[in-house]
mmCIF file of C-alpha atoms in Angstrom:
data_model
loop_
_atom_site.group_PDB
_atom_site.id
_atom_site.type_symbol
_atom_site.label_atom_id
_atom_site.label_comp_id
_atom_site.label_asym_id
_atom_site.label_seq_id
_atom_site.Cartn_x
_atom_site.Cartn_y
_atom_site.Cartn_z
ATOM 1 C CA MET A 1 -4.790 -43.629 -51.013
ATOM 2 C CA GLU A 2 -6.977 -40.718 -49.060
ATOM 3 C CA GLU A 3 -8.524 -41.688 -46.184
ATOM 4 C CA GLU A 4 -11.906 -41.569 -45.695
ATOM 5 C CA ILE A 5 -14.635 -38.604 -44.506
ATOM 6 C CA ILE A 6 -16.693 -40.502 -41.150
ATOM 7 C CA LEU A 7 -17.516 -36.955 -40.071
ATOM 8 C CA GLN A 8 -18.726 -34.109 -42.221
ATOM 9 C CA CYS A 9 -21.168 -31.249 -41.100
ATOM 10 C CA GLU A 10 -22.311 -28.979 -43.997
ATOM 11 C CA ASN A 11 -23.980 -26.098 -43.261
ATOM 12 C CA LEU A 12 -25.658 -26.484 -40.129
ATOM 13 C CA LYS A 13 -28.235 -23.959 -38.837
ATOM 14 C CA LYS A 14 -30.496 -24.256 -35.625
ATOM 15 C CA LYS A 15 -32.726 -22.281 -33.903
ATOM 16 C CA PHE A 16 -34.498 -21.818 -30.704
ATOM 17 C CA GLY A 17 -37.804 -20.265 -31.430
ATOM 18 C CA ARG A 18 -36.503 -16.998 -33.257
ATOM 19 C CA LYS A 19 -33.003 -17.142 -31.642
ATOM 20 C CA GLU A 20 -30.131 -18.308 -34.451
ATOM 21 C CA ILE A 21 -27.297 -19.896 -32.243
ATOM 22 C CA LEU A 22 -25.863 -21.914 -35.412
ATOM 23 C CA LYS A 23 -25.689 -19.882 -38.752
ATOM 24 C CA GLY A 24 -24.549 -22.074 -41.073
ATOM 25 C CA VAL A 25 -21.475 -24.691 -40.010
ATOM 26 C CA SER A 26 -19.222 -27.033 -41.669
ATOM 27 C CA LEU A 27 -16.118 -29.064 -40.738
ATOM 28 C CA ASP A 28 -15.105 -32.450 -41.470
ATOM 29 C CA ALA A 29 -12.897 -34.960 -39.884
ATOM 30 C CA LYS A 30 -11.684 -38.147 -41.704
ATOM 31 C CA ALA A 31 -9.414 -41.512 -40.459
ATOM 32 C CA GLY A 32 -6.647 -40.765 -38.087
ATOM 33 C CA ASP A 33 -7.521 -37.173 -37.667
ATOM 34 C CA ILE A 34 -7.658 -35.620 -34.068
ATOM 35 C CA LEU A 35 -10.205 -32.018 -34.848
ATOM 36 C CA GLY A 36 -10.028 -29.312 -31.487
ATOM 37 C CA PHE A 37 -13.119 -27.320 -31.906
ATOM 38 C CA ILE A 38 -12.833 -24.381 -29.978
ATOM 39 C CA GLY A 39 -15.095 -21.244 -29.910
ATOM 40 C CA PRO A 40 -15.609 -18.585 -26.873
ATOM 41 C CA ASN A 41 -18.220 -19.221 -24.888
ATOM 42 C CA GLY A 42 -22.501 -19.081 -26.286
ATOM 43 C CA ALA A 43 -20.275 -19.917 -29.903
ATOM 44 C CA GLY A 44 -22.569 -22.743 -30.298
ATOM 45 C CA LYS A 45 -19.831 -25.925 -30.084
ATOM 46 C CA THR A 46 -22.258 -27.364 -27.202
ATOM 47 C CA THR A 47 -25.102 -27.501 -29.320
ATOM 48 C CA THR A 48 -22.970 -28.661 -32.899
ATOM 49 C CA ILE A 49 -21.894 -31.804 -30.664
ATOM 50 C CA LYS A 50 -25.957 -32.326 -29.125
ATOM 51 C CA LEU A 51 -26.707 -32.237 -33.362
ATOM 52 C CA ILE A 52 -23.831 -34.337 -34.958
ATOM 53 C CA LEU A 53 -25.030 -36.691 -32.044
ATOM 54 C CA GLY A 54 -28.916 -36.293 -32.584
ATOM 55 C CA LEU A 55 -29.330 -35.613 -29.430
ATOM 56 C CA GLN A 56 -31.165 -32.246 -30.984
ATOM 57 C CA SER A 57 -33.207 -31.314 -34.098
ATOM 58 C CA ILE A 58 -31.793 -30.085 -36.936
ATOM 59 C CA THR A 59 -33.035 -26.744 -38.646
ATOM 60 C CA GLY A 60 -31.074 -26.828 -41.426
ATOM 61 C CA GLY A 61 -27.908 -29.231 -43.242
ATOM 62 C CA THR A 62 -27.115 -32.266 -42.431
ATOM 63 C CA VAL A 63 -24.954 -33.704 -40.515
ATOM 64 C CA LYS A 64 -23.082 -37.644 -41.885
ATOM 65 C CA ILE A 65 -21.798 -40.035 -39.744
ATOM 66 C CA ASN A 66 -19.715 -43.006 -42.054
ATOM 67 C CA GLY A 67 -21.794 -41.510 -44.786
ATOM 68 C CA TYR A 68 -25.680 -42.077 -42.958
ATOM 69 C CA ASP A 69 -27.509 -39.017 -42.613
ATOM 70 C CA ILE A 70 -27.765 -39.320 -38.496
ATOM 71 C CA GLU A 71 -31.772 -37.867 -38.944
ATOM 72 C CA LYS A 72 -33.022 -39.859 -41.932
ATOM 73 C CA GLU A 73 -30.855 -43.011 -41.142
ATOM 74 C CA PHE A 74 -29.584 -42.613 -36.885
ATOM 75 C CA VAL A 75 -28.799 -46.013 -35.720
ATOM 76 C CA LYS A 76 -26.838 -46.455 -38.412
ATOM 77 C CA ALA A 77 -25.239 -42.905 -38.588
ATOM 78 C CA ILE A 78 -24.963 -43.642 -34.410
ATOM 79 C CA LYS A 79 -23.856 -47.263 -34.675
ATOM 80 C CA ARG A 80 -19.646 -46.369 -34.843
ATOM 81 C CA VAL A 81 -20.055 -43.533 -32.769
ATOM 82 C CA GLY A 82 -18.712 -43.845 -29.568
ATOM 83 C CA THR A 83 -18.707 -40.174 -26.886
ATOM 84 C CA ILE A 84 -17.833 -38.795 -23.497
ATOM 85 C CA VAL A 85 -19.668 -35.638 -22.952
ATOM 86 C CA GLU A 86 -18.961 -34.038 -19.662
ATOM 87 C CA SER A 87 -17.558 -37.016 -17.340
ATOM 88 C CA PRO A 88 -17.837 -40.674 -17.590
ATOM 89 C CA ASP A 89 -20.986 -42.351 -16.087
ATOM 90 C CA LEU A 90 -19.139 -44.582 -13.824
ATOM 91 C CA TYR A 91 -20.293 -46.424 -10.629
ATOM 92 C CA MET A 92 -17.632 -46.007 -8.458
ATOM 93 C CA TYR A 93 -18.654 -48.694 -6.274
ATOM 94 C CA MET A 94 -17.999 -51.403 -9.035
ATOM 95 C CA SER A 95 -14.717 -52.259 -9.642
ATOM 96 C CA GLY A 96 -13.379 -50.587 -13.252
ATOM 97 C CA TYR A 97 -13.520 -54.246 -15.447
ATOM 98 C CA ASP A 98 -17.113 -54.592 -14.342
ATOM 99 C CA ASN A 99 -17.928 -50.930 -15.159
ATOM 100 C CA LEU A 100 -16.675 -52.040 -17.999
ATOM 101 C CA LYS A 101 -18.599 -55.636 -18.304
ATOM 102 C CA LEU A 102 -22.200 -53.513 -17.307
ATOM 103 C CA ILE A 103 -20.999 -51.807 -21.060
ATOM 104 C CA ALA A 104 -20.601 -54.744 -23.084
ATOM 105 C CA ASN A 105 -23.170 -56.074 -21.713
ATOM 106 C CA MET A 106 -25.745 -53.343 -24.099
ATOM 107 C CA TYR A 107 -24.071 -54.425 -27.222
ATOM 108 C CA LYS A 108 -24.859 -58.371 -28.538
ATOM 109 C CA ASP A 109 -20.973 -58.906 -29.713
ATOM 110 C CA ILE A 110 -18.190 -57.395 -27.393
ATOM 111 C CA SER A 111 -16.145 -60.391 -26.234
ATOM 112 C CA LYS A 112 -14.041 -61.100 -23.112
ATOM 113 C CA GLU A 113 -11.223 -60.692 -25.550
ATOM 114 C CA ARG A 114 -12.521 -57.154 -26.568
ATOM 115 C CA ILE A 115 -12.887 -55.688 -22.550
ATOM 116 C CA ASP A 116 -9.258 -57.474 -22.487
ATOM 117 C CA GLU A 117 -7.589 -55.138 -25.251
ATOM 118 C CA VAL A 118 -9.368 -52.468 -24.799
ATOM 119 C CA ILE A 119 -8.369 -52.015 -21.159
ATOM 120 C CA LYS A 120 -5.156 -52.653 -22.646
ATOM 121 C CA LEU A 121 -5.189 -49.737 -24.901
ATOM 122 C CA VAL A 122 -5.885 -47.069 -22.182
ATOM 123 C CA GLY A 123 -3.485 -48.055 -19.776
ATOM 124 C CA LEU A 124 -5.314 -49.994 -17.025
ATOM 125 C CA GLU A 125 -4.282 -53.102 -16.397
ATOM 126 C CA ASN A 126 -2.392 -52.649 -13.161
ATOM 127 C CA ARG A 127 -5.394 -51.452 -11.393
ATOM 128 C CA ILE A 128 -9.076 -52.431 -13.542
ATOM 129 C CA LYS A 129 -9.640 -54.872 -10.512
ATOM 130 C CA ASP A 130 -9.761 -51.881 -7.829
ATOM 131 C CA LYS A 131 -12.730 -50.125 -7.196
ATOM 132 C CA VAL A 132 -14.207 -46.558 -9.524
ATOM 133 C CA SER A 133 -13.598 -45.143 -6.287
ATOM 134 C CA LYS A 134 -9.707 -45.775 -5.848
ATOM 135 C CA TYR A 135 -8.634 -44.355 -9.102
ATOM 136 C CA SER A 136 -7.233 -40.817 -9.797
ATOM 137 C CA LEU A 137 -9.814 -38.091 -12.043
ATOM 138 C CA GLY A 138 -6.834 -39.021 -15.024
ATOM 139 C CA MET A 139 -7.522 -42.830 -14.727
ATOM 140 C CA ARG A 140 -11.692 -42.842 -14.699
ATOM 141 C CA GLN A 141 -11.480 -40.430 -17.787
ATOM 142 C CA ARG A 142 -9.783 -43.209 -19.009
ATOM 143 C CA LEU A 143 -11.678 -45.730 -17.876
ATOM 144 C CA GLY A 144 -14.587 -43.579 -19.538
ATOM 145 C CA ILE A 145 -12.828 -43.739 -22.967
ATOM 146 C CA ALA A 146 -12.604 -47.199 -22.521
ATOM 147 C CA GLN A 147 -16.487 -47.303 -22.488
ATOM 148 C CA ALA A 148 -16.888 -44.757 -25.600
ATOM 149 C CA ILE A 149 -14.634 -47.217 -27.928
ATOM 150 C CA LEU A 150 -15.578 -50.836 -26.844
ATOM 151 C CA HIS A 151 -18.159 -51.596 -29.739
ATOM 152 C CA LYS A 152 -14.974 -50.745 -32.099
ATOM 153 C CA PRO A 153 -16.362 -46.880 -33.283
ATOM 154 C CA ASN A 154 -14.377 -44.813 -35.585
ATOM 155 C CA LEU A 155 -15.711 -41.739 -34.601
ATOM 156 C CA LEU A 156 -14.708 -40.541 -31.138
ATOM 157 C CA VAL A 157 -16.374 -36.996 -29.230
ATOM 158 C CA LEU A 158 -15.329 -35.939 -25.989
ATOM 159 C CA ASP A 159 -16.175 -32.861 -24.050
ATOM 160 C CA GLU A 160 -14.010 -31.168 -22.163
ATOM 161 C CA PRO A 161 -11.737 -35.013 -22.602
ATOM 162 C CA THR A 162 -8.945 -33.248 -19.577
ATOM 163 C CA ASN A 163 -10.882 -30.839 -17.513
ATOM 164 C CA GLY A 164 -10.067 -30.912 -13.944
ATOM 165 C CA LEU A 165 -7.177 -33.367 -15.009
ATOM 166 C CA ASP A 166 -3.609 -32.763 -13.170
ATOM 167 C CA PRO A 167 -0.830 -32.708 -15.682
ATOM 168 C CA GLU A 168 0.194 -36.368 -15.654
ATOM 169 C CA GLY A 169 -3.295 -36.900 -16.303
ATOM 170 C CA ILE A 170 -3.557 -34.008 -19.080
ATOM 171 C CA LYS A 171 -1.092 -36.520 -20.652
ATOM 172 C CA GLN A 172 -1.889 -39.794 -20.130
ATOM 173 C CA VAL A 173 -4.941 -38.453 -21.965
ATOM 174 C CA LYS A 174 -3.439 -37.045 -25.074
ATOM 175 C CA ASP A 175 -1.753 -39.937 -25.432
ATOM 176 C CA LEU A 176 -4.314 -42.044 -25.804
ATOM 177 C CA ILE A 177 -6.219 -40.165 -27.335
ATOM 178 C CA VAL A 178 -3.474 -40.050 -30.209
ATOM 179 C CA LYS A 179 -3.011 -43.472 -29.941
ATOM 180 C CA LEU A 180 -6.604 -44.123 -30.939
ATOM 181 C CA ALA A 181 -6.693 -41.438 -33.960
ATOM 182 C CA LYS A 182 -3.041 -43.415 -35.476
ATOM 183 C CA GLU A 183 -3.215 -47.174 -34.411
ATOM 184 C CA GLU A 184 -6.769 -47.387 -34.088
ATOM 185 C CA LYS A 185 -8.011 -45.046 -37.399
ATOM 186 C CA MET A 186 -10.347 -42.908 -35.886
ATOM 187 C CA ALA A 187 -11.596 -39.669 -36.152
ATOM 188 C CA VAL A 188 -11.334 -37.992 -33.202
ATOM 189 C CA LEU A 189 -13.475 -34.819 -32.615
ATOM 190 C CA ILE A 190 -12.286 -32.580 -29.348
ATOM 191 C CA SER A 191 -14.625 -29.978 -28.218
ATOM 192 C CA SER A 192 -11.872 -27.771 -25.335
ATOM 193 C CA HIS A 193 -11.376 -24.262 -23.933
ATOM 194 C CA ASN A 194 -7.609 -25.541 -22.883
ATOM 195 C CA LEU A 195 -6.069 -24.265 -26.659
ATOM 196 C CA LEU A 196 -2.853 -24.663 -25.267
ATOM 197 C CA GLU A 197 -3.159 -28.544 -25.266
ATOM 198 C CA LEU A 198 -5.095 -28.810 -28.403
ATOM 199 C CA GLU A 199 -1.921 -27.083 -30.024
ATOM 200 C CA SER A 200 0.096 -30.195 -28.826
ATOM 201 C CA PHE A 201 -1.614 -33.023 -30.305
ATOM 202 C CA CYS A 202 -4.821 -31.961 -32.892
ATOM 203 C CA THR A 203 -3.922 -32.439 -35.815
ATOM 204 C CA LYS A 204 -7.107 -30.238 -37.584
ATOM 205 C CA VAL A 205 -8.133 -27.089 -35.622
ATOM 206 C CA THR A 206 -12.378 -25.502 -36.527
ATOM 207 C CA ILE A 207 -12.377 -21.848 -34.545
ATOM 208 C CA ILE A 208 -16.665 -20.904 -34.299
ATOM 209 C CA LYS A 209 -17.410 -18.022 -33.108
ATOM 210 C CA ASN A 210 -21.307 -16.626 -32.974
ATOM 211 C CA GLY A 211 -22.520 -19.920 -34.857
ATOM 212 C CA GLU A 212 -20.747 -19.428 -37.615
ATOM 213 C CA VAL A 213 -16.969 -21.206 -38.543
ATOM 214 C CA ILE A 214 -14.126 -18.674 -38.602
ATOM 215 C CA GLU A 215 -11.286 -20.953 -39.530
ATOM 216 C CA ASN A 216 -11.682 -24.883 -40.841
ATOM 217 C CA THR A 217 -8.037 -25.704 -41.188
ATOM 218 C CA SER A 218 -5.138 -28.031 -40.443
ATOM 219 C CA MET A 219 -3.537 -27.267 -36.656
ATOM 220 C CA GLU A 220 0.011 -26.112 -38.899
ATOM 221 C CA GLN A 221 -2.212 -23.654 -40.644
ATOM 222 C CA ALA A 222 -3.975 -22.798 -37.333
ATOM 223 C CA LYS A 223 -1.015 -21.318 -35.981
ATOM 224 C CA LYS A 224 -0.016 -19.256 -39.072
ATOM 225 C CA LEU A 225 -3.736 -16.954 -39.298
ATOM 226 C CA ASN A 226 -2.168 -14.280 -38.076
ATOM 227 C CA LYS A 227 0.008 -13.372 -41.288
ATOM 228 C CA ASP A 228 1.321 -10.681 -39.167
ATOM 229 C CA SER A 229 4.518 -11.352 -37.218
ATOM 230 C CA CYS A 230 4.208 -11.356 -33.366
ATOM 231 C CA TYR A 231 6.570 -9.430 -31.378
ATOM 232 C CA LYS A 232 7.422 -9.053 -27.502
ATOM 233 C CA PHE A 233 7.607 -6.082 -26.101
ATOM 234 C CA GLU A 234 9.597 -5.685 -23.082
ATOM 235 C CA ILE A 235 8.691 -1.944 -21.472
ATOM 236 C CA ASP A 236 7.609 0.256 -18.666
ATOM 237 C CA ASP A 237 4.725 1.875 -19.273
ATOM 238 C CA ILE A 238 2.617 -0.777 -21.007
ATOM 239 C CA LYS A 239 -1.171 1.804 -20.728
ATOM 240 C CA LYS A 240 1.065 4.285 -22.830
ATOM 241 C CA ALA A 241 2.384 2.229 -24.891
ATOM 242 C CA ILE A 242 -0.814 0.585 -26.645
ATOM 243 C CA GLU A 243 -2.329 4.689 -26.624
ATOM 244 C CA ILE A 244 0.542 4.851 -29.376
ATOM 245 C CA ILE A 245 0.939 1.669 -31.371
ATOM 246 C CA LYS A 246 -2.881 1.521 -32.465
ATOM 247 C CA GLU A 247 -1.566 -1.942 -33.719
ATOM 248 C CA GLU A 248 -3.510 -5.261 -32.118
ATOM 249 C CA THR A 249 -1.160 -5.828 -28.837
ATOM 250 C CA LYS A 250 -2.614 -8.637 -25.905
ATOM 251 C CA VAL A 251 -1.220 -7.526 -22.724
ATOM 252 C CA ILE A 252 0.948 -10.002 -20.501
ATOM 253 C CA ASP A 253 1.355 -9.355 -18.507
ATOM 254 C CA ASP A 254 3.089 -5.592 -16.184
ATOM 255 C CA LYS A 255 6.394 -5.356 -18.306
ATOM 256 C CA ASN A 256 5.074 -7.532 -21.112
ATOM 257 C CA ILE A 257 3.296 -6.949 -24.918
ATOM 258 C CA LYS A 258 2.581 -9.129 -27.903
ATOM 259 C CA ILE A 259 2.480 -6.652 -30.551
ATOM 260 C CA TYR A 260 0.894 -7.799 -34.406
ATOM 261 C CA ILE A 261 2.813 -6.409 -36.723
ATOM 262 C CA ASP A 262 5.049 -6.924 -39.561
ATOM 263 C CA LYS A 263 8.270 -7.015 -39.445
ATOM 264 C CA GLN A 264 9.329 -3.924 -41.894
ATOM 265 C CA LYS A 265 7.106 -2.056 -38.792
ATOM 266 C CA VAL A 266 9.285 -2.649 -35.614
ATOM 267 C CA PRO A 267 11.526 -0.325 -36.401
ATOM 268 C CA GLU A 268 8.629 2.846 -37.141
ATOM 269 C CA VAL A 269 6.863 1.394 -33.166
ATOM 270 C CA ILE A 270 10.022 1.442 -31.785
ATOM 271 C CA ARG A 271 10.902 5.317 -32.622
ATOM 272 C CA LYS A 272 7.307 6.118 -31.970
ATOM 273 C CA LEU A 273 7.504 4.599 -28.939
ATOM 274 C CA VAL A 274 11.123 6.384 -27.486
ATOM 275 C CA GLU A 275 9.777 9.707 -28.170
ATOM 276 C CA GLU A 276 7.595 9.246 -26.058
ATOM 277 C CA ASP A 277 9.647 8.294 -23.623
ATOM 278 C CA VAL A 278 8.588 4.665 -23.177
ATOM 279 C CA LYS A 279 11.604 2.749 -21.787
ATOM 280 C CA ILE A 280 12.177 -0.636 -24.081
ATOM 281 C CA TYR A 281 14.119 -3.429 -22.566
ATOM 282 C CA LYS A 282 13.178 -5.892 -24.874
ATOM 283 C CA VAL A 283 12.453 -6.629 -28.375
ATOM 284 C CA CYS A 284 11.972 -10.566 -29.245
ATOM 285 C CA GLU A 285 9.644 -12.289 -32.530
ATOM 286 C CA GLU A 286 7.377 -14.929 -31.196
ATOM 287 C CA GLU A 287 5.957 -17.861 -32.861
ATOM 288 C CA VAL A 288 2.474 -17.087 -33.060
ATOM 289 C CA SER A 289 0.851 -20.145 -30.912
ATOM 290 C CA LEU A 290 -2.828 -21.209 -31.528
ATOM 291 C CA GLU A 291 -4.309 -18.783 -28.514
ATOM 292 C CA ASP A 292 -3.146 -16.139 -30.290
ATOM 293 C CA ALA A 293 -4.343 -17.383 -33.196
ATOM 294 C CA PHE A 294 -7.489 -17.554 -31.787
ATOM 295 C CA LEU A 295 -7.696 -14.850 -29.984
ATOM 296 C CA LYS A 296 -6.726 -12.849 -33.083
ATOM 297 C CA LYS A 297 -8.862 -13.820 -34.968
ATOM 298 C CA THR A 298 -12.042 -13.817 -32.685
ATOM 299 C CA GLY A 299 -11.427 -11.000 -31.276
ATOM 300 C CA GLY A 300 -12.403 -12.394 -27.901
ATOM 301 C CA ASN A 301 -10.479 -13.548 -24.853
ATOM 302 C CA VAL A 302 -13.222 -15.781 -22.772
ATOM 303 C CA ILE A 303 -13.015 -19.248 -24.069
ATOM 304 C CA ASP A 304 -15.518 -22.229 -22.848
#
């Protein structure tokens, strides 16, 4: 049985005065999806998230959550949404448990059993009675997610959930998100600048540029956005090579360059470089990463 669509954005538009920020953004997420939402600076990611959460008015198009229109039926639409935008709001002088109790009191029917269940889900059983000021950044982020899922949402919206975390903290948060999507059947929308992290655990990706969606696909397909192959060349003169090649390239360091070309063109590129006295030390085929695909698709090199 196909999973239900939990989040559906259709042709979203947003204007501030005459300035058009979003020009028809469409995306969707089903139960169990982890949707990575990426784009260069100023692409419209934050605006899209604000429209999804009903924090700004929509100029055109619709946002539906669990079938409810966010503008026409806000209370019903937002009822099963959990979110952390930027960093979670936590009381540092209180224990993790008291922070959760405070949030639980805002809802009608969150039992002590549910609080204990969430603590276990996020893996904070051993430290939940400690003051939050003693938590690592990763633990605080997990506590923030615990707060966001107390009321059993089926849509979780996270903005930069691994920002500032050390590798261990990043792994813990990633593992938790995967667990929530799989076991709790949540749809998760993650806005992030770290493409390498998204690539490792997201199931879908939406790429946005200048307020428009330029790719909306599975993570597997996203890596194949570049129909050409990607070859890494180790050479002695990067600047000269770029002038000669006339193909799409990405400089890795002062000796290595990635060239996006079809396999049949590789001998021709090598011939041109040799004729122009560029020394080639090594050529190898590389798997196209999400970052490569993203940069090729957007022509950008800065991701917010």
